[in-house]
Amino acid sequence: MTKLSIERLSKSFGSESIIDNLSLHVNEAEFVSILGPSGSGKSTLFHLIGGLYPPEKGEIYLDEQRITGKRGAISYMPQSSSLLPWRTILDNVLLGAEIAGKRDMETARGMLNKAGLGGYEAAYPSQLSGGMKQRASFIRSLLSPQSLICLDEPFSALDEFTRLEMQKWLLSIWEHYKRSILFVTHNIEEALFLSDRIIVLSNKPAHVQREFTIPFTRPREESLMLTQEFLEWKKTIYNELREFS
Ligand SMILES: Nc1ncnc2c1ncn2[C@@H]1O[C@H](COP(=O)(O)OP(=O)(O)OP(=O)(O)O)[C@@H](O)[C@H]1O
Ligand SMILES: [Mg+2]
């Protein structure tokens, strides 16, 4: 079943066309990554899905309901940490649920524990490392009632090792909760390791250049990244991206 459907979307800022005639979809419980050059309009696309501003043309549907220009329909984790500095970690992860009137402390505590954040419920964001803040932000997305989660480069500020740990953690959680995810990244390996499908965007103005269905079975192990098949895929996608640089 289709969860999200984006149809012929266009957006300009002033006279500059940023997104042009872009169409894509995400299926129920599917993990889709978007890869594209810096400045190609990926965050703008997320802002449009989140209804922060309307597109000039095109429509966005979630569960077949039109959400073009509407806020609050999706759970959005922005490029930089968006934890509120004056709220504790527990109160931060409960924010989305609270707005929807569904504050469930038990589940929140359980998920914080699973994310290695047990004992930090009463701490403030400034007391956490970058990786811990990203995990808390992600838990907040999972606890929000929206069924589509949009993640904009959630791991880009982390070192390689922490990043890999976070990817494995995200997969283990996602394989359990199976929400629909749209994930923006610059990192080909990350996209391959996590996704069911990868969408490559063109340079600005962005449209879908190419789409790849990733055949690796789940659950996925770290060792997958050392296989010949993985390396072949990496080359294929690298070559696709190189055409635009
Ligand atoms: N509110 C805005 N007003 C004017 N121009 C904007 C605005 N937001 C984004 N842009 C422009 O739109 C283009 C795309 O920006 P966007 O942030 O969507 O790129 P991106 O693909 O997310 O890049 P990155 O990979 O570096 O995060 C850029 O040229 C940027 O300057
Ligand atoms: Mg961006």
PDB file of C-alpha atoms and ligand atoms in Angstrom:
ATOM      1  CA  MET A   1       0.000   0.000   0.000  1.00  0.00           C
ATOM      2  CA  THR A   2       1.209   3.527  -0.752  1.00  0.00           C
ATOM      3  CA  LYS A   3       1.932   5.577   2.350  1.00  0.00           C
ATOM      4  CA  LEU A   4       3.229   8.801   0.773  1.00  0.00           C
ATOM      5  CA  SER A   5       2.694   9.986  -2.756  1.00  0.00           C
ATOM      6  CA  ILE A   6       4.336  13.115  -4.162  1.00  0.00           C
ATOM      7  CA  GLU A   7       3.003  14.157  -7.526  1.00  0.00           C
ATOM      8  CA  ARG A   8       4.680  16.604  -9.915  1.00  0.00           C
ATOM      9  CA  LEU A   9       5.936  18.930  -7.203  1.00  0.00           C
ATOM     10  CA  SER A  10       7.578  22.249  -8.097  1.00  0.00           C
ATOM     11  CA  LYS A  11       9.016  24.935  -5.825  1.00  0.00           C
ATOM     12  CA  SER A  12      10.980  28.132  -6.473  1.00  0.00           C
ATOM     13  CA  PHE A  13      12.517  30.689  -4.178  1.00  0.00           C
ATOM     14  CA  GLY A  14      12.283  34.050  -5.958  1.00  0.00           C
ATOM     15  CA  SER A  15      13.250  33.440  -9.567  1.00  0.00           C
ATOM     16  CA  GLU A  16      15.257  30.310  -8.747  1.00  0.00           C
ATOM     17  CA  SER A  17      13.646  26.959  -9.441  1.00  0.00           C
ATOM     18  CA  ILE A  18      14.655  24.519  -6.651  1.00  0.00           C
ATOM     19  CA  ILE A  19      12.353  21.535  -7.241  1.00  0.00           C
ATOM     20  CA  ASP A  20      10.913  20.833 -10.649  1.00  0.00           C
ATOM     21  CA  ASN A  21       8.216  18.307 -11.466  1.00  0.00           C
ATOM     22  CA  LEU A  22       9.313  15.841  -8.796  1.00  0.00           C
ATOM     23  CA  SER A  23       7.279  12.677  -8.214  1.00  0.00           C
ATOM     24  CA  LEU A  24       8.012   9.852  -5.803  1.00  0.00           C
ATOM     25  CA  HIS A  25       6.242   7.507  -3.426  1.00  0.00           C
ATOM     26  CA  VAL A  26       6.927   5.561  -0.226  1.00  0.00           C
ATOM     27  CA  ASN A  27       5.077   2.322   0.526  1.00  0.00           C
ATOM     28  CA  GLU A  28       3.719   1.222   3.889  1.00  0.00           C
ATOM     29  CA  ALA A  29       6.581   0.093   6.185  1.00  0.00           C
ATOM     30  CA  GLU A  30       9.144   0.882   3.493  1.00  0.00           C
ATOM     31  CA  PHE A  31      12.556   2.462   4.129  1.00  0.00           C
ATOM     32  CA  VAL A  32      13.375   4.849   1.278  1.00  0.00           C
ATOM     33  CA  SER A  33      16.542   6.944   1.079  1.00  0.00           C
ATOM     34  CA  ILE A  34      17.081  10.065  -0.976  1.00  0.00           C
ATOM     35  CA  LEU A  35      20.591  10.720  -2.256  1.00  0.00           C
ATOM     36  CA  GLY A  36      21.434  13.947  -4.018  1.00  0.00           C
ATOM     37  CA  PRO A  37      24.118  16.603  -4.375  1.00  0.00           C
ATOM     38  CA  SER A  38      24.413  19.284  -1.706  1.00  0.00           C
ATOM     39  CA  GLY A  39      22.040  22.156  -2.384  1.00  0.00           C
ATOM     40  CA  SER A  40      19.848  20.089  -4.703  1.00  0.00           C
ATOM     41  CA  GLY A  41      16.707  20.740  -2.666  1.00  0.00           C
ATOM     42  CA  LYS A  42      16.433  17.735  -0.325  1.00  0.00           C
ATOM     43  CA  SER A  43      15.682  19.723   2.828  1.00  0.00           C
ATOM     44  CA  THR A  44      13.324  21.916   0.799  1.00  0.00           C
ATOM     45  CA  LEU A  45      11.479  18.755  -0.249  1.00  0.00           C
ATOM     46  CA  PHE A  46      11.105  17.775   3.420  1.00  0.00           C
ATOM     47  CA  HIS A  47       9.853  21.265   4.284  1.00  0.00           C
ATOM     48  CA  LEU A  48       7.221  20.874   1.569  1.00  0.00           C
ATOM     49  CA  ILE A  49       6.170  17.440   2.859  1.00  0.00           C
ATOM     50  CA  GLY A  50       5.991  18.918   6.366  1.00  0.00           C
ATOM     51  CA  GLY A  51       3.806  21.764   5.070  1.00  0.00           C
ATOM     52  CA  LEU A  52       6.149  24.555   6.242  1.00  0.00           C
ATOM     53  CA  TYR A  53       5.354  26.338   2.975  1.00  0.00           C
ATOM     54  CA  PRO A  54       3.238  25.417  -0.051  1.00  0.00           C
ATOM     55  CA  PRO A  55       4.587  24.302  -3.462  1.00  0.00           C
ATOM     56  CA  GLU A  56       3.821  26.286  -6.632  1.00  0.00           C
ATOM     57  CA  LYS A  57       2.618  23.145  -8.333  1.00  0.00           C
ATOM     58  CA  GLY A  58       1.918  19.548  -7.444  1.00  0.00           C
ATOM     59  CA  GLU A  59       0.259  17.603  -4.673  1.00  0.00           C
ATOM     60  CA  ILE A  60       1.293  15.516  -1.659  1.00  0.00           C
ATOM     61  CA  TYR A  61      -0.857  12.661  -0.360  1.00  0.00           C
ATOM     62  CA  LEU A  62      -0.472  10.701   2.865  1.00  0.00           C
ATOM     63  CA  ASP A  63      -2.654   7.589   3.141  1.00  0.00           C
ATOM     64  CA  GLU A  64      -4.500   8.939   0.119  1.00  0.00           C
ATOM     65  CA  GLN A  65      -5.438  12.150   1.972  1.00  0.00           C
ATOM     66  CA  ARG A  66      -4.224  15.404   0.455  1.00  0.00           C
ATOM     67  CA  ILE A  67      -1.725  17.042   2.838  1.00  0.00           C
ATOM     68  CA  THR A  68      -0.231  19.669   0.475  1.00  0.00           C
ATOM     69  CA  GLY A  69       0.609  22.744   2.573  1.00  0.00           C
ATOM     70  CA  LYS A  70      -0.688  21.128   5.774  1.00  0.00           C
ATOM     71  CA  ARG A  71       1.416  20.934   8.921  1.00  0.00           C
ATOM     72  CA  GLY A  72       1.572  18.126  11.444  1.00  0.00           C
ATOM     73  CA  ALA A  73       0.807  15.179   9.163  1.00  0.00           C
ATOM     74  CA  ILE A  74       4.309  13.693   9.275  1.00  0.00           C
ATOM     75  CA  SER A  75       7.001  13.303  11.893  1.00  0.00           C
ATOM     76  CA  TYR A  76      10.032  15.307  10.832  1.00  0.00           C
ATOM     77  CA  MET A  77      13.526  15.100  12.261  1.00  0.00           C
ATOM     78  CA  PRO A  78      15.501  18.072  10.921  1.00  0.00           C
ATOM     79  CA  GLN A  79      19.142  18.190   9.855  1.00  0.00           C
ATOM     80  CA  SER A  80      20.310  19.664  13.173  1.00  0.00           C
ATOM     81  CA  SER A  81      19.204  18.464  16.593  1.00  0.00           C
ATOM     82  CA  SER A  82      15.878  19.966  17.499  1.00  0.00           C
ATOM     83  CA  LEU A  83      15.672  19.006  21.165  1.00  0.00           C
ATOM     84  CA  LEU A  84      14.317  21.820  23.317  1.00  0.00           C
ATOM     85  CA  PRO A  85      17.133  22.866  25.672  1.00  0.00           C
ATOM     86  CA  TRP A  86      14.785  23.684  28.563  1.00  0.00           C
ATOM     87  CA  ARG A  87      13.057  20.301  28.611  1.00  0.00           C
ATOM     88  CA  THR A  88      14.496  17.111  30.081  1.00  0.00           C
ATOM     89  CA  ILE A  89      15.250  14.163  27.777  1.00  0.00           C
ATOM     90  CA  LEU A  90      12.093  12.361  28.898  1.00  0.00           C
ATOM     91  CA  ASP A  91       9.973  15.479  28.287  1.00  0.00           C
ATOM     92  CA  ASN A  92      11.676  16.019  24.934  1.00  0.00           C
ATOM     93  CA  VAL A  93      10.979  12.521  23.605  1.00  0.00           C
ATOM     94  CA  LEU A  94       7.363  12.842  24.739  1.00  0.00           C
ATOM     95  CA  LEU A  95       6.829  16.152  22.933  1.00  0.00           C
ATOM     96  CA  GLY A  96       5.163  14.827  19.756  1.00  0.00           C
ATOM     97  CA  ALA A  97       2.993  12.403  21.707  1.00  0.00           C
ATOM     98  CA  GLU A  98       2.058  15.176  24.135  1.00  0.00           C
ATOM     99  CA  ILE A  99       0.877  17.495  21.344  1.00  0.00           C
ATOM    100  CA  ALA A 100      -1.355  14.628  20.170  1.00  0.00           C
ATOM    101  CA  GLY A 101      -2.588  14.079  23.752  1.00  0.00           C
ATOM    102  CA  LYS A 102      -0.988  10.635  24.028  1.00  0.00           C
ATOM    103  CA  ARG A 103       1.723  10.907  26.643  1.00  0.00           C
ATOM    104  CA  ASP A 104       2.911   7.373  27.468  1.00  0.00           C
ATOM    105  CA  MET A 105       5.790   7.490  29.979  1.00  0.00           C
ATOM    106  CA  GLU A 106       6.230   3.713  30.198  1.00  0.00           C
ATOM    107  CA  THR A 107       6.879   3.245  26.473  1.00  0.00           C
ATOM    108  CA  ALA A 108       9.151   6.292  26.433  1.00  0.00           C
ATOM    109  CA  ARG A 109      11.255   4.963  29.321  1.00  0.00           C
ATOM    110  CA  GLY A 110      11.468   1.553  27.647  1.00  0.00           C
ATOM    111  CA  MET A 111      12.693   3.047  24.390  1.00  0.00           C
ATOM    112  CA  LEU A 112      15.214   5.323  26.097  1.00  0.00           C
ATOM    113  CA  ASN A 113      16.593   2.232  27.827  1.00  0.00           C
ATOM    114  CA  LYS A 114      16.849   0.340  24.573  1.00  0.00           C
ATOM    115  CA  ALA A 115      18.716   3.300  23.066  1.00  0.00           C
ATOM    116  CA  GLY A 116      21.288   3.321  25.856  1.00  0.00           C
ATOM    117  CA  LEU A 117      19.792   6.469  27.362  1.00  0.00           C
ATOM    118  CA  GLY A 118      18.455   4.848  30.524  1.00  0.00           C
ATOM    119  CA  GLY A 119      19.454   7.090  33.438  1.00  0.00           C
ATOM    120  CA  TYR A 120      19.344  10.222  31.266  1.00  0.00           C
ATOM    121  CA  GLU A 121      15.586  10.782  31.518  1.00  0.00           C
ATOM    122  CA  ALA A 122      16.055  13.784  33.820  1.00  0.00           C
ATOM    123  CA  ALA A 123      19.125  15.167  32.039  1.00  0.00           C
ATOM    124  CA  TYR A 124      19.005  18.162  29.688  1.00  0.00           C
ATOM    125  CA  PRO A 125      20.121  18.077  26.035  1.00  0.00           C
ATOM    126  CA  SER A 126      23.292  20.062  26.796  1.00  0.00           C
ATOM    127  CA  GLN A 127      24.470  17.164  28.985  1.00  0.00           C
ATOM    128  CA  LEU A 128      24.312  14.661  26.082  1.00  0.00           C
ATOM    129  CA  SER A 129      26.767  13.919  23.260  1.00  0.00           C
ATOM    130  CA  GLY A 130      25.784  14.495  19.615  1.00  0.00           C
ATOM    131  CA  GLY A 131      24.975  10.810  19.069  1.00  0.00           C
ATOM    132  CA  MET A 132      22.856  10.650  22.223  1.00  0.00           C
ATOM    133  CA  LYS A 133      20.908  13.730  21.133  1.00  0.00           C
ATOM    134  CA  GLN A 134      20.253  12.164  17.726  1.00  0.00           C
ATOM    135  CA  ARG A 135      18.984   8.982  19.381  1.00  0.00           C
ATOM    136  CA  ALA A 136      16.668  11.008  21.621  1.00  0.00           C
ATOM    137  CA  SER A 137      15.363  12.956  18.587  1.00  0.00           C
ATOM    138  CA  PHE A 138      14.700   9.715  16.773  1.00  0.00           C
ATOM    139  CA  ILE A 139      12.828   8.244  19.730  1.00  0.00           C
ATOM    140  CA  ARG A 140      10.687  11.371  19.774  1.00  0.00           C
ATOM    141  CA  SER A 141       9.829  10.706  16.100  1.00  0.00           C
ATOM    142  CA  LEU A 142       8.955   7.088  16.859  1.00  0.00           C
ATOM    143  CA  LEU A 143       6.748   8.101  19.781  1.00  0.00           C
ATOM    144  CA  SER A 144       4.883  10.657  17.696  1.00  0.00           C
ATOM    145  CA  PRO A 145       1.605   9.357  16.301  1.00  0.00           C
ATOM    146  CA  GLN A 146       2.390  10.190  12.654  1.00  0.00           C
ATOM    147  CA  SER A 147       2.968   7.100  10.520  1.00  0.00           C
ATOM    148  CA  LEU A 148       5.622   8.580   8.201  1.00  0.00           C
ATOM    149  CA  ILE A 149       8.973   9.648   9.591  1.00  0.00           C
ATOM    150  CA  CYS A 150      11.191  11.997   7.570  1.00  0.00           C
ATOM    151  CA  LEU A 151      14.833  12.050   8.652  1.00  0.00           C
ATOM    152  CA  ASP A 152      17.135  14.696   7.184  1.00  0.00           C
ATOM    153  CA  GLU A 153      20.760  13.519   7.426  1.00  0.00           C
ATOM    154  CA  PRO A 154      20.372  12.456  11.057  1.00  0.00           C
ATOM    155  CA  PHE A 155      23.906  11.032  11.380  1.00  0.00           C
ATOM    156  CA  SER A 156      25.974  13.473   9.336  1.00  0.00           C
ATOM    157  CA  ALA A 157      27.588  15.150  12.344  1.00  0.00           C
ATOM    158  CA  LEU A 158      28.807  11.875  13.876  1.00  0.00           C
ATOM    159  CA  ASP A 159      32.186  10.164  13.509  1.00  0.00           C
ATOM    160  CA  GLU A 160      32.362   6.992  11.372  1.00  0.00           C
ATOM    161  CA  PHE A 161      32.223   4.562  14.274  1.00  0.00           C
ATOM    162  CA  THR A 162      29.348   6.233  16.117  1.00  0.00           C
ATOM    163  CA  ARG A 163      27.573   6.573  12.815  1.00  0.00           C
ATOM    164  CA  LEU A 164      27.782   2.827  12.152  1.00  0.00           C
ATOM    165  CA  GLU A 165      26.534   2.092  15.666  1.00  0.00           C
ATOM    166  CA  MET A 166      23.614   4.472  15.085  1.00  0.00           C
ATOM    167  CA  GLN A 167      22.773   2.841  11.750  1.00  0.00           C
ATOM    168  CA  LYS A 168      22.684  -0.593  13.377  1.00  0.00           C
ATOM    169  CA  TRP A 169      20.591   0.774  16.219  1.00  0.00           C
ATOM    170  CA  LEU A 170      18.176   2.464  13.816  1.00  0.00           C
ATOM    171  CA  LEU A 171      17.774  -0.768  11.823  1.00  0.00           C
ATOM    172  CA  SER A 172      17.107  -2.866  14.924  1.00  0.00           C
ATOM    173  CA  ILE A 173      14.451  -0.405  16.115  1.00  0.00           C
ATOM    174  CA  TRP A 174      12.929   0.002  12.669  1.00  0.00           C
ATOM    175  CA  GLU A 175      12.775  -3.752  12.024  1.00  0.00           C
ATOM    176  CA  HIS A 176      10.765  -3.960  15.233  1.00  0.00           C
ATOM    177  CA  TYR A 177       8.413  -0.961  14.713  1.00  0.00           C
ATOM    178  CA  LYS A 178       8.246  -1.008  10.883  1.00  0.00           C
ATOM    179  CA  ARG A 179       7.208   2.585  10.278  1.00  0.00           C
ATOM    180  CA  SER A 180       7.492   4.168   6.831  1.00  0.00           C
ATOM    181  CA  ILE A 181      10.711   6.157   6.616  1.00  0.00           C
ATOM    182  CA  LEU A 182      12.004   8.730   4.155  1.00  0.00           C
ATOM    183  CA  PHE A 183      15.682   9.281   4.848  1.00  0.00           C
ATOM    184  CA  VAL A 184      18.016  11.915   3.375  1.00  0.00           C
ATOM    185  CA  THR A 185      21.731  11.223   3.322  1.00  0.00           C
ATOM    186  CA  HIS A 186      24.911  12.055   1.380  1.00  0.00           C
ATOM    187  CA  ASN A 187      26.418   8.721   2.258  1.00  0.00           C
ATOM    188  CA  ILE A 188      26.053   5.920  -0.315  1.00  0.00           C
ATOM    189  CA  GLU A 189      27.002   3.113   2.098  1.00  0.00           C
ATOM    190  CA  GLU A 190      24.519   4.352   4.676  1.00  0.00           C
ATOM    191  CA  ALA A 191      21.731   4.462   2.087  1.00  0.00           C
ATOM    192  CA  LEU A 192      22.588   0.945   0.845  1.00  0.00           C
ATOM    193  CA  PHE A 193      22.825  -0.545   4.321  1.00  0.00           C
ATOM    194  CA  LEU A 194      19.502   0.892   5.500  1.00  0.00           C
ATOM    195  CA  SER A 195      17.154   1.099   2.529  1.00  0.00           C
ATOM    196  CA  ASP A 196      14.622  -0.925   0.606  1.00  0.00           C
ATOM    197  CA  ARG A 197      14.825   1.640  -2.173  1.00  0.00           C
ATOM    198  CA  ILE A 198      17.175   4.507  -3.047  1.00  0.00           C
ATOM    199  CA  ILE A 199      16.035   7.560  -4.983  1.00  0.00           C
ATOM    200  CA  VAL A 200      18.763   9.621  -6.644  1.00  0.00           C
ATOM    201  CA  LEU A 201      17.878  13.268  -7.182  1.00  0.00           C
ATOM    202  CA  SER A 202      19.305  15.424  -9.946  1.00  0.00           C
ATOM    203  CA  ASN A 203      21.124  18.683  -9.425  1.00  0.00           C
ATOM    204  CA  LYS A 204      18.970  21.742  -8.726  1.00  0.00           C
ATOM    205  CA  PRO A 205      16.178  22.033  -9.845  1.00  0.00           C
ATOM    206  CA  ALA A 206      15.618  18.622  -8.294  1.00  0.00           C
ATOM    207  CA  HIS A 207      13.675  15.826  -9.898  1.00  0.00           C
ATOM    208  CA  VAL A 208      14.018  12.057  -9.579  1.00  0.00           C
ATOM    209  CA  GLN A 209      16.941  10.982 -11.733  1.00  0.00           C
ATOM    210  CA  ARG A 210      17.002   7.291 -10.968  1.00  0.00           C
ATOM    211  CA  GLU A 211      15.504   4.785  -8.563  1.00  0.00           C
ATOM    212  CA  PHE A 212      17.099   1.577  -7.286  1.00  0.00           C
ATOM    213  CA  THR A 213      15.427  -1.289  -5.463  1.00  0.00           C
ATOM    214  CA  ILE A 214      17.940  -2.726  -3.000  1.00  0.00           C
ATOM    215  CA  PRO A 215      17.732  -6.521  -2.821  1.00  0.00           C
ATOM    216  CA  PHE A 216      19.607  -7.286   0.439  1.00  0.00           C
ATOM    217  CA  THR A 217      17.587  -9.450   2.815  1.00  0.00           C
ATOM    218  CA  ARG A 218      16.738  -8.412   6.396  1.00  0.00           C
ATOM    219  CA  PRO A 219      17.731  -8.413   9.162  1.00  0.00           C
ATOM    220  CA  ARG A 220      20.942  -6.888   7.828  1.00  0.00           C
ATOM    221  CA  GLU A 221      24.302  -7.414   9.500  1.00  0.00           C
ATOM    222  CA  GLU A 222      27.346  -5.158   9.432  1.00  0.00           C
ATOM    223  CA  SER A 223      29.225  -7.877   7.472  1.00  0.00           C
ATOM    224  CA  LEU A 224      26.970  -7.134   4.489  1.00  0.00           C
ATOM    225  CA  MET A 225      29.066  -4.031   3.814  1.00  0.00           C
ATOM    226  CA  LEU A 226      32.134  -6.159   3.097  1.00  0.00           C
ATOM    227  CA  THR A 227      30.489  -8.359   0.461  1.00  0.00           C
ATOM    228  CA  GLN A 228      31.233  -8.166  -3.255  1.00  0.00           C
ATOM    229  CA  GLU A 229      27.574  -7.497  -4.017  1.00  0.00           C
ATOM    230  CA  PHE A 230      27.560  -4.480  -1.693  1.00  0.00           C
ATOM    231  CA  LEU A 231      30.684  -3.091  -3.370  1.00  0.00           C
ATOM    232  CA  GLU A 232      29.109  -3.531  -6.804  1.00  0.00           C
ATOM    233  CA  TRP A 233      26.050  -1.597  -5.674  1.00  0.00           C
ATOM    234  CA  LYS A 234      28.258   1.107  -4.230  1.00  0.00           C
ATOM    235  CA  LYS A 235      29.952   1.528  -7.620  1.00  0.00           C
ATOM    236  CA  THR A 236      26.646   1.637  -9.479  1.00  0.00           C
ATOM    237  CA  ILE A 237      25.249   4.371  -7.274  1.00  0.00           C
ATOM    238  CA  TYR A 238      28.510   6.284  -7.148  1.00  0.00           C
ATOM    239  CA  ASN A 239      28.560   6.394 -10.946  1.00  0.00           C
ATOM    240  CA  GLU A 240      24.965   7.579 -11.017  1.00  0.00           C
ATOM    241  CA  LEU A 241      25.746  10.436  -8.609  1.00  0.00           C
ATOM    242  CA  ARG A 242      28.978  11.371 -10.378  1.00  0.00           C
ATOM    243  CA  GLU A 243      27.059  12.255 -13.508  1.00  0.00           C
ATOM    244  CA  PHE A 244      25.782  15.384 -11.786  1.00  0.00           C
ATOM    245  CA  SER A 245      28.945  16.683 -10.164  1.00  0.00           C
TER     246      SER A 245
HETATM  247  N1  LIG B   1      13.868  29.686   2.594  1.00  0.00           N
HETATM  248  C1  LIG B   1      14.666  29.790   1.507  1.00  0.00           C
HETATM  249  N2  LIG B   1      14.757  30.954   0.816  1.00  0.00           N
HETATM  250  C2  LIG B   1      15.528  31.048  -0.285  1.00  0.00           C
HETATM  251  N3  LIG B   1      16.296  30.057  -0.783  1.00  0.00           N
HETATM  252  C3  LIG B   1      16.268  28.877  -0.134  1.00  0.00           C
HETATM  253  C4  LIG B   1      15.458  28.680   1.054  1.00  0.00           C
HETATM  254  N4  LIG B   1      15.628  27.410   1.473  1.00  0.00           N
HETATM  255  C5  LIG B   1      16.496  26.832   0.609  1.00  0.00           C
HETATM  256  N5  LIG B   1      16.878  27.707  -0.363  1.00  0.00           N
HETATM  257  C6  LIG B   1      17.783  27.414  -1.484  1.00  0.00           C
HETATM  258  O1  LIG B   1      17.338  26.214  -2.078  1.00  0.00           O
HETATM  259  C7  LIG B   1      18.426  25.425  -2.504  1.00  0.00           C
HETATM  260  C8  LIG B   1      18.282  24.022  -1.940  1.00  0.00           C
HETATM  261  O2  LIG B   1      18.472  24.048  -0.526  1.00  0.00           O
HETATM  262  P1  LIG B   1      18.266  22.756   0.382  1.00  0.00           P
HETATM  263  O3  LIG B   1      18.572  23.142   1.766  1.00  0.00           O
HETATM  264  O4  LIG B   1      16.927  22.179   0.089  1.00  0.00           O
HETATM  265  O5  LIG B   1      19.386  21.782  -0.213  1.00  0.00           O
HETATM  266  P2  LIG B   1      19.850  20.345   0.319  1.00  0.00           P
HETATM  267  O6  LIG B   1      19.739  19.422  -0.850  1.00  0.00           O
HETATM  268  O7  LIG B   1      19.127  19.990   1.536  1.00  0.00           O
HETATM  269  O8  LIG B   1      21.392  20.607   0.624  1.00  0.00           O
HETATM  270  P3  LIG B   1      22.319  19.882   1.732  1.00  0.00           P
HETATM  271  O9  LIG B   1      22.605  18.521   1.176  1.00  0.00           O
HETATM  272  O10 LIG B   1      23.544  20.751   1.722  1.00  0.00           O
HETATM  273  O11 LIG B   1      21.588  19.874   3.035  1.00  0.00           O
HETATM  274  C9  LIG B   1      19.687  26.167  -2.089  1.00  0.00           C
HETATM  275  O12 LIG B   1      20.179  26.834  -3.217  1.00  0.00           O
HETATM  276  C10 LIG B   1      19.199  27.151  -1.038  1.00  0.00           C
HETATM  277  O13 LIG B   1      19.951  28.309  -1.077  1.00  0.00           O
HETATM  278 MG    MG B   2      19.682  19.649   3.497  1.00  0.00          MG
END
